[in-house]
Backbone as a chain_set.jsonl record, in Angstrom:
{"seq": "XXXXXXXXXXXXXXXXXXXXXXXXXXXXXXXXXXXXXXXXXXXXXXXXXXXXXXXXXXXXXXXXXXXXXXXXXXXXXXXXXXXXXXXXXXXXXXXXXXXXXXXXXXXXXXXXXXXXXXXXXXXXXXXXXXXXXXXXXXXXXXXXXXXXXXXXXXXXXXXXXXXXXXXXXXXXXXXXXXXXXXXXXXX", "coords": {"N": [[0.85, -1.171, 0.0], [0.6, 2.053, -0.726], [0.803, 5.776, 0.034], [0.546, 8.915, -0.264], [0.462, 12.424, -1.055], [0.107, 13.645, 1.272], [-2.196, 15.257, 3.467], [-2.177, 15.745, 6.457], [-4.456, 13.611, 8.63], [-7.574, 12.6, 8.638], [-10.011, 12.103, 10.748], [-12.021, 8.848, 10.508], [-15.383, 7.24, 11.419], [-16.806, 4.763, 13.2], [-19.016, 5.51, 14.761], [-21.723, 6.439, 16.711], [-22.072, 9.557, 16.399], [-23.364, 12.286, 17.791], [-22.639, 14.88, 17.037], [-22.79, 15.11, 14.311], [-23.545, 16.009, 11.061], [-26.701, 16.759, 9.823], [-28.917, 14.066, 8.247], [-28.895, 14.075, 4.923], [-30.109, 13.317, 2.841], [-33.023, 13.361, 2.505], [-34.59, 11.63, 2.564], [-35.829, 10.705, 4.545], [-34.29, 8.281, 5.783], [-31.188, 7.032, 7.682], [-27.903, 7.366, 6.383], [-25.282, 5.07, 6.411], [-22.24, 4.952, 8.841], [-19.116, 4.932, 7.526], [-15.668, 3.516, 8.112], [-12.143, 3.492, 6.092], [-11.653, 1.149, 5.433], [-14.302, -0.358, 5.305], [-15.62, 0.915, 3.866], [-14.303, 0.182, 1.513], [-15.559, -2.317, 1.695], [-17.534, -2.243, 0.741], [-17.729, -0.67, -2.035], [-16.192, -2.716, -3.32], [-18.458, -4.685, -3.306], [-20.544, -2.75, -4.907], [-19.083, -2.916, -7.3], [-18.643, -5.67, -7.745], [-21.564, -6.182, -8.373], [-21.308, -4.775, -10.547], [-20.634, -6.287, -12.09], [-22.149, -8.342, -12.627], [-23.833, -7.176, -14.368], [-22.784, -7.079, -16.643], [-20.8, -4.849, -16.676], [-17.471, -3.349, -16.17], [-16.058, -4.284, -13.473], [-15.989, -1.974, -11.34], [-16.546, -0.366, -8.568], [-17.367, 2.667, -6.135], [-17.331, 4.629, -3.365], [-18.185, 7.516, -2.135], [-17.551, 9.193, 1.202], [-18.388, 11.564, 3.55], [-16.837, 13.859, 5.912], [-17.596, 12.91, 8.488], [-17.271, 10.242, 7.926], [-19.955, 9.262, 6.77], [-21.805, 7.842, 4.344], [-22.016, 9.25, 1.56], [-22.866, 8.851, -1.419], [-23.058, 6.185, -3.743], [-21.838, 4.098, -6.071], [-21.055, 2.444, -9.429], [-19.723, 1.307, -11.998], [-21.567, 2.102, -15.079], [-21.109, 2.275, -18.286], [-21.584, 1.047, -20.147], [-24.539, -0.07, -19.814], [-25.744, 3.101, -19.938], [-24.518, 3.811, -22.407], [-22.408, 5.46, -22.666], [-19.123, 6.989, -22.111], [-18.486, 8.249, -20.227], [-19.334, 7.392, -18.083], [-18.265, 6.622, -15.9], [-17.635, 5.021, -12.372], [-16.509, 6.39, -10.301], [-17.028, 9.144, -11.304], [-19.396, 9.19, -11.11], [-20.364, 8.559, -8.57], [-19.074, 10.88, -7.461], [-20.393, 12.924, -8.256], [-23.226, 12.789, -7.758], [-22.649, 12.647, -4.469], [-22.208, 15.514, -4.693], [-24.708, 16.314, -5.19], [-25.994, 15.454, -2.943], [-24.838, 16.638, -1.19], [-25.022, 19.123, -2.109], [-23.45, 21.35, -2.78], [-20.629, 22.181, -5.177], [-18.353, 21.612, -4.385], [-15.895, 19.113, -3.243], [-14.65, 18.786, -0.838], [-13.835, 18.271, 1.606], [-14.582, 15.24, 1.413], [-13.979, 12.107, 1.044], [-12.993, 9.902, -1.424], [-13.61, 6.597, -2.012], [-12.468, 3.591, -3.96], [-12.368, 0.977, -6.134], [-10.058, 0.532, -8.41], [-7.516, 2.098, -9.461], [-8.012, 5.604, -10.251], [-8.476, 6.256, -14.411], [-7.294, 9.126, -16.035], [-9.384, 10.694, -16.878], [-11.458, 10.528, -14.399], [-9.596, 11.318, -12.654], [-8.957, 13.922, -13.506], [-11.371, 14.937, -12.851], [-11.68, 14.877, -10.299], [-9.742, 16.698, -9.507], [-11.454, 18.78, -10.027], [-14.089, 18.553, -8.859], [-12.855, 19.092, -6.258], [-11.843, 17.153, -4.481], [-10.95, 15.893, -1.313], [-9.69, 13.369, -0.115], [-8.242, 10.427, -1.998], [-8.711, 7.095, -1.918], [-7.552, 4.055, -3.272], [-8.006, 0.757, -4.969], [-6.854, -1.388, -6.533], [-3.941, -1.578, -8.896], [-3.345, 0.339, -11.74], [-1.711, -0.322, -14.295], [-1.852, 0.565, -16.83], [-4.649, 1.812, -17.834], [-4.537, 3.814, -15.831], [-4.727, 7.321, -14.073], [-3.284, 7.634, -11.991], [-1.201, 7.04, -10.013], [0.437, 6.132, -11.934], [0.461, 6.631, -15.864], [-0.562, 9.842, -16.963], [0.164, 10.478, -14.028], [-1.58, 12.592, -12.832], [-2.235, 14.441, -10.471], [0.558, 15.077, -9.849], [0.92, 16.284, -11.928], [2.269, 20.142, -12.966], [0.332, 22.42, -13.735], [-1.833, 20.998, -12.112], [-5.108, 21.686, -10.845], [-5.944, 20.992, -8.104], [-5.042, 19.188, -5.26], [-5.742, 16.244, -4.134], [-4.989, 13.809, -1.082], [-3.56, 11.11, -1.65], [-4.404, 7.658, -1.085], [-3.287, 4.633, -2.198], [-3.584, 0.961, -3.239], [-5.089, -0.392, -1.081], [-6.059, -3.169, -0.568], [-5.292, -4.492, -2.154], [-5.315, -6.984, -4.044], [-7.605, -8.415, -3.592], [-9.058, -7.245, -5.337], [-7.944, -6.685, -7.774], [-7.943, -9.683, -8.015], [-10.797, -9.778, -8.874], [-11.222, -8.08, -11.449], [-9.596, -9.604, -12.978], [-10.925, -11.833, -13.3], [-13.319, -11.017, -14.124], [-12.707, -10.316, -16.579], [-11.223, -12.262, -17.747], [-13.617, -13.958, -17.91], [-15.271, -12.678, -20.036], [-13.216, -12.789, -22.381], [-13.789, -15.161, -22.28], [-16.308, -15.861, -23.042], [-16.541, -14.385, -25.792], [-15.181, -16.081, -26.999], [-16.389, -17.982, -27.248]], "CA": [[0.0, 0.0, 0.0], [1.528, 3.398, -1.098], [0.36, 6.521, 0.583], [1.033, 10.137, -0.948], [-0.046, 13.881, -0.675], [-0.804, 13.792, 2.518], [-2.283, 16.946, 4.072], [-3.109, 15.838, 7.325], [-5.667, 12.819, 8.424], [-9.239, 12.921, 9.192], [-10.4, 10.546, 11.448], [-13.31, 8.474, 10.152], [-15.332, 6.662, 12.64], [-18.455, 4.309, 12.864], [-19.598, 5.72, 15.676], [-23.29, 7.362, 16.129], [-21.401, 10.956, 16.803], [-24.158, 13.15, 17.769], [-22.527, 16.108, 16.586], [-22.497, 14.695, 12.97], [-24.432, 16.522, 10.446], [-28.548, 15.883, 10.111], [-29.542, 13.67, 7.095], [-28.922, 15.514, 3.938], [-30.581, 12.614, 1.378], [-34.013, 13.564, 2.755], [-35.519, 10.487, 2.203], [-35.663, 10.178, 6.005], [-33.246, 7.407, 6.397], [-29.998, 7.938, 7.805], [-27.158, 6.713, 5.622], [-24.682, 4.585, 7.605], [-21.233, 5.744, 8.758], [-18.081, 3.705, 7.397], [-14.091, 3.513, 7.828], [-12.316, 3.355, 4.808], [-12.075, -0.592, 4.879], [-15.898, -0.78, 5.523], [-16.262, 1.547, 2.47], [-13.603, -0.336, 0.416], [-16.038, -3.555, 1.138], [-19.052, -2.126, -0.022], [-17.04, -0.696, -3.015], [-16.202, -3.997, -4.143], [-20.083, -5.145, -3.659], [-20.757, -2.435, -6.032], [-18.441, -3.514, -8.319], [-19.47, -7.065, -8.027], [-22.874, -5.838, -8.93], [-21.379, -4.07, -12.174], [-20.101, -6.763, -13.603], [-23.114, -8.941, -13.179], [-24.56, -6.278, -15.321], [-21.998, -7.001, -17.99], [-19.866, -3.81, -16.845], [-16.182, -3.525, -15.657], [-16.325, -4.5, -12.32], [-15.26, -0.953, -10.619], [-17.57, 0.364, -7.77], [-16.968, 3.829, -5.716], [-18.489, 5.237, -2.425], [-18.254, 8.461, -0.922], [-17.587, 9.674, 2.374], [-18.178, 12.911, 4.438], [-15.898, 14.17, 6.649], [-18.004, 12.457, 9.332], [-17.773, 9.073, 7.6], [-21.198, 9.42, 6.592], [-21.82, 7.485, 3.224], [-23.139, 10.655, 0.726], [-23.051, 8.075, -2.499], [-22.377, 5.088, -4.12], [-21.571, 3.996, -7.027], [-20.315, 1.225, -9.759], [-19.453, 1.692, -13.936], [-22.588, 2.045, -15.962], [-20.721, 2.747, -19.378], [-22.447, -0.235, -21.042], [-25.837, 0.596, -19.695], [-25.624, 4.673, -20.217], [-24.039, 3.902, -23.898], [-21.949, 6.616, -22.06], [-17.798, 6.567, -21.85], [-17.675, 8.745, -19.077], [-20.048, 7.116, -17.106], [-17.239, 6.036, -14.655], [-18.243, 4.437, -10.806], [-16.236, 7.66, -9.963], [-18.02, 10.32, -11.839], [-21.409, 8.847, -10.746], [-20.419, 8.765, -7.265], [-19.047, 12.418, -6.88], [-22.022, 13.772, -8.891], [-24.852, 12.017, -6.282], [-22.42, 13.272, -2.775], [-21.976, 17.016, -4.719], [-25.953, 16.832, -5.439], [-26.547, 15.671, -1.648], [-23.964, 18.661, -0.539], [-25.824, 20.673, -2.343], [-22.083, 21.618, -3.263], [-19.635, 21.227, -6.269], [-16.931, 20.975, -3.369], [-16.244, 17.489, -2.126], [-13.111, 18.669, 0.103], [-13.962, 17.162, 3.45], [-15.003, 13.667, 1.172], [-13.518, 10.462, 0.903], [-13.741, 8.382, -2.46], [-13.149, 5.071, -1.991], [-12.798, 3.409, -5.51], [-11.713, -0.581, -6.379], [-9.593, 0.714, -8.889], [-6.896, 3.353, -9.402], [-8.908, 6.209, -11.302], [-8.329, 6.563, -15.057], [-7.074, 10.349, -16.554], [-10.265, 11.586, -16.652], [-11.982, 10.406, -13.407], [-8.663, 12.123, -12.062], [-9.364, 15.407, -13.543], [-12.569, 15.373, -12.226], [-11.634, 14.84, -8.616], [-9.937, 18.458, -9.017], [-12.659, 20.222, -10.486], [-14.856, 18.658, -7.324], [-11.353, 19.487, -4.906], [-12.188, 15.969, -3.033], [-10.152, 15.632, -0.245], [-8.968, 12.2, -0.613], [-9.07, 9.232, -2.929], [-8.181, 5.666, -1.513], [-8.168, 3.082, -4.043], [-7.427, -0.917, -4.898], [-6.085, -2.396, -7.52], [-3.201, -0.077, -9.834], [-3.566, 0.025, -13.252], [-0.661, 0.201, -15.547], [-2.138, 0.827, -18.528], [-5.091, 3.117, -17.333], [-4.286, 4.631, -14.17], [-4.082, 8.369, -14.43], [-2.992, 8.779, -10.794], [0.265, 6.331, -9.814], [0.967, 5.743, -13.665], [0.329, 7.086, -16.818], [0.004, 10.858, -17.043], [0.095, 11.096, -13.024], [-2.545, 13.59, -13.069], [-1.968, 15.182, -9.611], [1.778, 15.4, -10.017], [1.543, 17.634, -12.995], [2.452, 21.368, -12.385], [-0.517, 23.101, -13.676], [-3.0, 20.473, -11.256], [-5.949, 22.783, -10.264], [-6.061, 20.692, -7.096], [-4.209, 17.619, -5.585], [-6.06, 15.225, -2.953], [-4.678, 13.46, -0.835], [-3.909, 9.605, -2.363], [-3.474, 5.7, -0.401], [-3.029, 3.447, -3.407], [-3.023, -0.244, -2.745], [-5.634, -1.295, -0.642], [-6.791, -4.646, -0.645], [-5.058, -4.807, -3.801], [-5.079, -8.218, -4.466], [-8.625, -9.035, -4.385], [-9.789, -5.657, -5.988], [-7.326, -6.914, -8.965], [-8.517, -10.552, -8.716], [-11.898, -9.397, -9.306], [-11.115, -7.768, -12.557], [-9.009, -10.749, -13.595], [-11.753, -12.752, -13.457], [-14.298, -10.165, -15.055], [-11.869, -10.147, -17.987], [-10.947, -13.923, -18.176], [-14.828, -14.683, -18.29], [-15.588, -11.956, -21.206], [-12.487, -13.412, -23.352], [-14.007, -16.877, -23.03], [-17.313, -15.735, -23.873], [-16.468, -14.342, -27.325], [-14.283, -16.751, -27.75], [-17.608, -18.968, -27.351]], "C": [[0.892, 1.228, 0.0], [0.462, 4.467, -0.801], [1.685, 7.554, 0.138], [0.711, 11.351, -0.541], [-0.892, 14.123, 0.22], [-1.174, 15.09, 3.121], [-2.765, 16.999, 5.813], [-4.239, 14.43, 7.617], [-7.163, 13.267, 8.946], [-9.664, 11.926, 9.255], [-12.23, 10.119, 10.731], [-13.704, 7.054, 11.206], [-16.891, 6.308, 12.388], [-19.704, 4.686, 13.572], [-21.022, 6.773, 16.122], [-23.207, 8.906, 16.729], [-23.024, 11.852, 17.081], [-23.656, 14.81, 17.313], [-22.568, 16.162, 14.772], [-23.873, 15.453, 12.304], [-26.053, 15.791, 10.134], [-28.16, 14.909, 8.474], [-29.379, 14.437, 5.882], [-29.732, 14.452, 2.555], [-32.195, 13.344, 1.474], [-35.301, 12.844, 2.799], [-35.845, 9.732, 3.74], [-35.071, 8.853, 6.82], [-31.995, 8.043, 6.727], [-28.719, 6.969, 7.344], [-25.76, 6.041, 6.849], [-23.078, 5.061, 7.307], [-19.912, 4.746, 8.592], [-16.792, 4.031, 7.489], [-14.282, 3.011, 6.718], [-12.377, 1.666, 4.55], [-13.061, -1.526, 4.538], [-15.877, -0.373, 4.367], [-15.722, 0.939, 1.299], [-14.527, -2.186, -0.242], [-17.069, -3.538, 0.334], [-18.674, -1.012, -1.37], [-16.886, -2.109, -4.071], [-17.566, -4.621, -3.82], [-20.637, -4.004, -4.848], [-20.4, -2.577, -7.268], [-18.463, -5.028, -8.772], [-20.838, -6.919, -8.78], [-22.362, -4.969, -10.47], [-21.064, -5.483, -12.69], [-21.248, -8.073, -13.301], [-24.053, -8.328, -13.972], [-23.586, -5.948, -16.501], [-20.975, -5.711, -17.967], [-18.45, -4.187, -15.861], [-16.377, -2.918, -14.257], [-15.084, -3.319, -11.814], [-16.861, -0.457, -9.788], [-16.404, 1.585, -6.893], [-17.963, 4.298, -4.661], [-17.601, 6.519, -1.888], [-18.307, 9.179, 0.008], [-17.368, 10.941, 2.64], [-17.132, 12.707, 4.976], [-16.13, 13.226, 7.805], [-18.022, 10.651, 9.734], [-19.129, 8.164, 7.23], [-21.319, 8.715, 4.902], [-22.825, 8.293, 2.526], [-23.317, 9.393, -0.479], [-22.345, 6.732, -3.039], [-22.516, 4.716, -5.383], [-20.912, 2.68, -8.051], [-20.258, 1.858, -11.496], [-20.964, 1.194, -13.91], [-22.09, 2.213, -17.326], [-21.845, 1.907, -20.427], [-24.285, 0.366, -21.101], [-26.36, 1.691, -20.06], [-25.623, 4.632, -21.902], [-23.139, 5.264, -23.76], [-20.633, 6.099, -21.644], [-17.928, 7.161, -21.045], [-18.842, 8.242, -17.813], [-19.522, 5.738, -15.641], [-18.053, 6.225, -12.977], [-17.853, 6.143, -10.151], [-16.802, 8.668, -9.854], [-19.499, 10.441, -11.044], [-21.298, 9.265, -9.372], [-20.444, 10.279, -6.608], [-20.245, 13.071, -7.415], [-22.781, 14.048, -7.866], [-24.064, 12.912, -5.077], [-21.995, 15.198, -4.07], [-23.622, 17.201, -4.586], [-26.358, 16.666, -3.728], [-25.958, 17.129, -0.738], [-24.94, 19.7, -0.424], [-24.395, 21.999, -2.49], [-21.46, 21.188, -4.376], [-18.365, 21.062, -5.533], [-17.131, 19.49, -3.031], [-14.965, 17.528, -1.385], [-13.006, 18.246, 0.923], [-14.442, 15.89, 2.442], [-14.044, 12.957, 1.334], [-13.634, 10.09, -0.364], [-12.938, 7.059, -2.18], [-13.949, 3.94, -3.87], [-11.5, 1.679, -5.332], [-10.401, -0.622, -7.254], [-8.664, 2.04, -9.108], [-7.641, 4.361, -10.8], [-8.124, 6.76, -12.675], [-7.871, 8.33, -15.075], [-8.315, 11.066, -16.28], [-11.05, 11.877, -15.355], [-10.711, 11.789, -12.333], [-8.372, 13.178, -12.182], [-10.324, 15.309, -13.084], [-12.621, 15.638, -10.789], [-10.601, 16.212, -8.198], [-10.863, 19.029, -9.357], [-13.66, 19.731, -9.246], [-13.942, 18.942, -5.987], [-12.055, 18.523, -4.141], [-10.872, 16.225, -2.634], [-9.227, 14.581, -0.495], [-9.568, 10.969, -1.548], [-8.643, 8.304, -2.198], [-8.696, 4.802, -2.804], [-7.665, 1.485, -4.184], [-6.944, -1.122, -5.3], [-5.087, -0.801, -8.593], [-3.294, -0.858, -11.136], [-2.657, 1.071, -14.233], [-0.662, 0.983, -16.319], [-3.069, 1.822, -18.506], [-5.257, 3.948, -16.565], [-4.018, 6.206, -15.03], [-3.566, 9.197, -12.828], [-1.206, 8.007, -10.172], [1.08, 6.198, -11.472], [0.236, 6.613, -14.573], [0.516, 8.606, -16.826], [0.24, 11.787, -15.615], [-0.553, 12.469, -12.604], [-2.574, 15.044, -12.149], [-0.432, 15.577, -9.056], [2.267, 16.914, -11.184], [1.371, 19.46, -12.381], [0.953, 22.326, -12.561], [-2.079, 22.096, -13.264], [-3.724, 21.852, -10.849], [-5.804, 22.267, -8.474], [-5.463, 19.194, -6.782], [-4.646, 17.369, -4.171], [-5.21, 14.122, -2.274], [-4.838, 11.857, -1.231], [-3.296, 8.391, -2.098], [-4.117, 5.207, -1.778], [-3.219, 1.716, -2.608], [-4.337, -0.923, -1.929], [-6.586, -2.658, -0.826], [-6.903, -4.531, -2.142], [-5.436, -6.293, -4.355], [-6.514, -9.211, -4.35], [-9.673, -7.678, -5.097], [-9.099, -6.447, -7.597], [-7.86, -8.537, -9.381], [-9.793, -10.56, -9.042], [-12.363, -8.709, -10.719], [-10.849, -8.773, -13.311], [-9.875, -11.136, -13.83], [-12.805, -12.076, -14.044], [-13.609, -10.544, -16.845], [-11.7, -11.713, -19.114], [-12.581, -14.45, -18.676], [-15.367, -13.903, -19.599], [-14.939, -12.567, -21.729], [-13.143, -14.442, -23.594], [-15.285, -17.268, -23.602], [-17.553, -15.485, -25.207], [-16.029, -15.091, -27.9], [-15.182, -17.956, -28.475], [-18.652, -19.327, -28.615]], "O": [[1.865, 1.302, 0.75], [-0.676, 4.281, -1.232], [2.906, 7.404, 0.113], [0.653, 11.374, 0.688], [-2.042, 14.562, 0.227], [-0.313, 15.965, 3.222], [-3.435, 17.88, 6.35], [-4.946, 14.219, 6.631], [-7.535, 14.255, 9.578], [-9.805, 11.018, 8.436], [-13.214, 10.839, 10.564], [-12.94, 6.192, 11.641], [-17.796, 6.922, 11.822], [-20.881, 4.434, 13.312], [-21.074, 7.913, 15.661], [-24.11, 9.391, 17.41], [-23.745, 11.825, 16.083], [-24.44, 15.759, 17.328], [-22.383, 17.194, 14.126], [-24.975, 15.491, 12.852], [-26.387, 14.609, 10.221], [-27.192, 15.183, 7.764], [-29.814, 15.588, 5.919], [-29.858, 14.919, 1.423], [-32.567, 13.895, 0.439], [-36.476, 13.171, 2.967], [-36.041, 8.537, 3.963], [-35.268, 8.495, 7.981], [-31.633, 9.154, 6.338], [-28.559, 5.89, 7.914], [-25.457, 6.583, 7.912], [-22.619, 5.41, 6.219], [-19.692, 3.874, 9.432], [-16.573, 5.057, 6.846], [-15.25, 2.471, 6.181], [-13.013, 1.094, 3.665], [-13.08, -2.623, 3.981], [-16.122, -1.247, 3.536], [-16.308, 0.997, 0.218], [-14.48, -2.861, -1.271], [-17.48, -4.361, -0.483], [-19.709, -0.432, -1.697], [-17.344, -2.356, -5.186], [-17.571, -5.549, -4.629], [-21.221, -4.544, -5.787], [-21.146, -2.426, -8.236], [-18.326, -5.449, -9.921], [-21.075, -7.603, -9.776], [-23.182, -4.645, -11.329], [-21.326, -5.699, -13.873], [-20.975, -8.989, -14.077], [-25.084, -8.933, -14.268], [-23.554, -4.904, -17.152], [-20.352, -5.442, -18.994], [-18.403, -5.091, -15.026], [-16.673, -1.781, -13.89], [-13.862, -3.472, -11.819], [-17.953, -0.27, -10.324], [-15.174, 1.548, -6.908], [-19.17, 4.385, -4.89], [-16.511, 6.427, -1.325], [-19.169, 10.051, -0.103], [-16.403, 11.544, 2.171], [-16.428, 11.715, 4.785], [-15.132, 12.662, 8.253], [-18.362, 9.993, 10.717], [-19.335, 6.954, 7.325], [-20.656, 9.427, 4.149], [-24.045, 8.222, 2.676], [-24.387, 8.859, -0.189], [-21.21, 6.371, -2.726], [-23.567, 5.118, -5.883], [-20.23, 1.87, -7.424], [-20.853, 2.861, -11.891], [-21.495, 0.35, -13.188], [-23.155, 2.4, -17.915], [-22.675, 2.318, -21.237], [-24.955, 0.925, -21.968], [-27.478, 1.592, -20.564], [-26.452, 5.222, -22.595], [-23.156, 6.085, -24.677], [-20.586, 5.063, -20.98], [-17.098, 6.618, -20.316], [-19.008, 8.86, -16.761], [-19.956, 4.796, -14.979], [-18.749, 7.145, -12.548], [-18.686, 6.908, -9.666], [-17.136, 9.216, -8.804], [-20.264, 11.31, -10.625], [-21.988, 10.188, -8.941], [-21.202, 10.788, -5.782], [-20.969, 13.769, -6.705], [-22.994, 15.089, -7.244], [-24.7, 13.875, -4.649], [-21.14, 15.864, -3.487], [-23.981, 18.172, -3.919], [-26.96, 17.595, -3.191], [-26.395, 18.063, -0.066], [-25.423, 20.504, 0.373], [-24.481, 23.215, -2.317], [-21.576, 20.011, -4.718], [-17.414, 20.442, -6.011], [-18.137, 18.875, -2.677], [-14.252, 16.531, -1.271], [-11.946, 17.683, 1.194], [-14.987, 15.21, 3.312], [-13.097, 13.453, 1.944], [-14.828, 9.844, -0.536], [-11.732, 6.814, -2.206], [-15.012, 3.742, -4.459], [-10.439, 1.446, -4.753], [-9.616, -1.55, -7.057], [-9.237, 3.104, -8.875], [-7.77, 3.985, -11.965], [-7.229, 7.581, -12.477], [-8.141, 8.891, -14.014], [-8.308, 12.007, -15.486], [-11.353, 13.031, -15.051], [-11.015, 12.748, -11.624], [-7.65, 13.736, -11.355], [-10.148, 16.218, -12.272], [-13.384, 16.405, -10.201], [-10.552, 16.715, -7.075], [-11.078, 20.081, -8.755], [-14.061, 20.682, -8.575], [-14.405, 18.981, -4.847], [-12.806, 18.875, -3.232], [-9.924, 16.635, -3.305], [-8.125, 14.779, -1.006], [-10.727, 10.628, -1.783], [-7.815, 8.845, -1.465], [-9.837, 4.805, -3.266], [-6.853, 1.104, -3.341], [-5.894, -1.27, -4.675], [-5.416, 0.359, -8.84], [-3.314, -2.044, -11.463], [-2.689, 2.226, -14.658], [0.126, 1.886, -16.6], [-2.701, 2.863, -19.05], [-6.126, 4.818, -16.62], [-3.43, 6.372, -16.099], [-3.466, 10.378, -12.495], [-0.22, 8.727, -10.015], [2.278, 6.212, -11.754], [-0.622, 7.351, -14.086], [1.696, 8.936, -16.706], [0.418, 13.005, -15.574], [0.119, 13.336, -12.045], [-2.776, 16.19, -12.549], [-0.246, 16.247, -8.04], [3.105, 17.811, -11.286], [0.535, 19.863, -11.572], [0.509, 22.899, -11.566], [-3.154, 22.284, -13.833], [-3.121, 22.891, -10.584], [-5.575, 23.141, -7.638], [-5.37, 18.272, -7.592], [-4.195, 17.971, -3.197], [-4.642, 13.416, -3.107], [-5.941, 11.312, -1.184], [-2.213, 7.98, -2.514], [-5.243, 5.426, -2.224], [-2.925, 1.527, -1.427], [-4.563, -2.097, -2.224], [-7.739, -2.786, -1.236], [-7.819, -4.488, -2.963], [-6.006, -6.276, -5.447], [-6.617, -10.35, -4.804], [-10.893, -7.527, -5.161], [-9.916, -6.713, -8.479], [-8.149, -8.837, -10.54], [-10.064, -11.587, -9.664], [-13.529, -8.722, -11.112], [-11.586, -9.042, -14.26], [-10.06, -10.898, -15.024], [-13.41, -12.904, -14.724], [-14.137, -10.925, -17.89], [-11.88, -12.062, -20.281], [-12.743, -15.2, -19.638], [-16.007, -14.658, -20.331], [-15.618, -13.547, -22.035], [-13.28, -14.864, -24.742], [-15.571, -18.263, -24.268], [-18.44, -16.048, -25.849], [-16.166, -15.176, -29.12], [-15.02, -18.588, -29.518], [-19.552, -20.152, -28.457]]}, "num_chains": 1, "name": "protein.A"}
């Protein structure tokens, strides 16, 4: 696990804080409050759930400052007929629309996968706080690899970024997305 631009932590905690902000979905439930390992599991359940919907098994949840789960998320590209309809994108969208903000600086994303170029411009133009993610990706990563997105000089904004977690079944979960598509066409 590789940990980067750190600014500082912010404790996240399951605990039923009474000082924690009211409800902001309005649907009068109250969304439950997760560490990032909790959020990384129900990440990969969203991403399990994409790719029984024929999409590339990547899910994404969002946390307040409070550890408050604002959104969740998994790839729709397939479904949408939409390339940018990244687990990412979807996710920050839903916690900026619960904000009621295009900030997400006190968030969290928790994402199965290291976020492509674009997902990784997007997470400055919402200035999230931090990303945590799973599995690294060589070939489309735009945040450890490829055009290192928050390294470059003219970044609008650079979140704080742990790489790595629970790499190794975040990555065998793709594997096996991938291996079962090949053997289907191959079919």
């Amino acid at each position: 696990m590789r940990q980067k631009h750190s600014h500082g932590s912010s404790p996240l905690s399951r605990t039923g804080d009474e000082s924690a902000p009211p409800d902001r979905r309005g649907d009068g439930t109250s969304p439950p409050r997760l560490d990032p390992s909790e959020a990384m599991s129900c990440a990969l359940g969203a991403a399990r759930e994409a790719a029984s919907r024929g999409e590339v098994p990547v899910g994404a949840i969002v946390l307040g400052a409070d550890g408050q789960v604002l959104a969740s998320a998994s790839n729709e590209v397939e479904q949408r007929v939409d390339p940018s309809a990244h687990a990412e994108i979807l996710a920050m969208r839903e916690a900026a629309r619960v904000l009621g903000s295009r900030s997400l600086a006190s968030c969290t994303l928790v994402v199965t996968l290291e976020p492509c170029p674009m997902c990784a411009s997007a997470m400055t133009h919402f200035r999230l706080g931090r990303v945590i993610y799973g599995a690294y990706d060589p070939k489309g990563g735009g945040v450890d690899h490829g055009p290192r997105i928050f390294e470059q000089p003219a970044c609008l904004h650079r979140p704080e970024v742990i790489g790595g977690v629970r790499e190794h079944e975040n990555a065998e979960l793709l594997k096996k997305f991938f291996i079962t598509l090949r053997e289907s066409r191959a079919s």
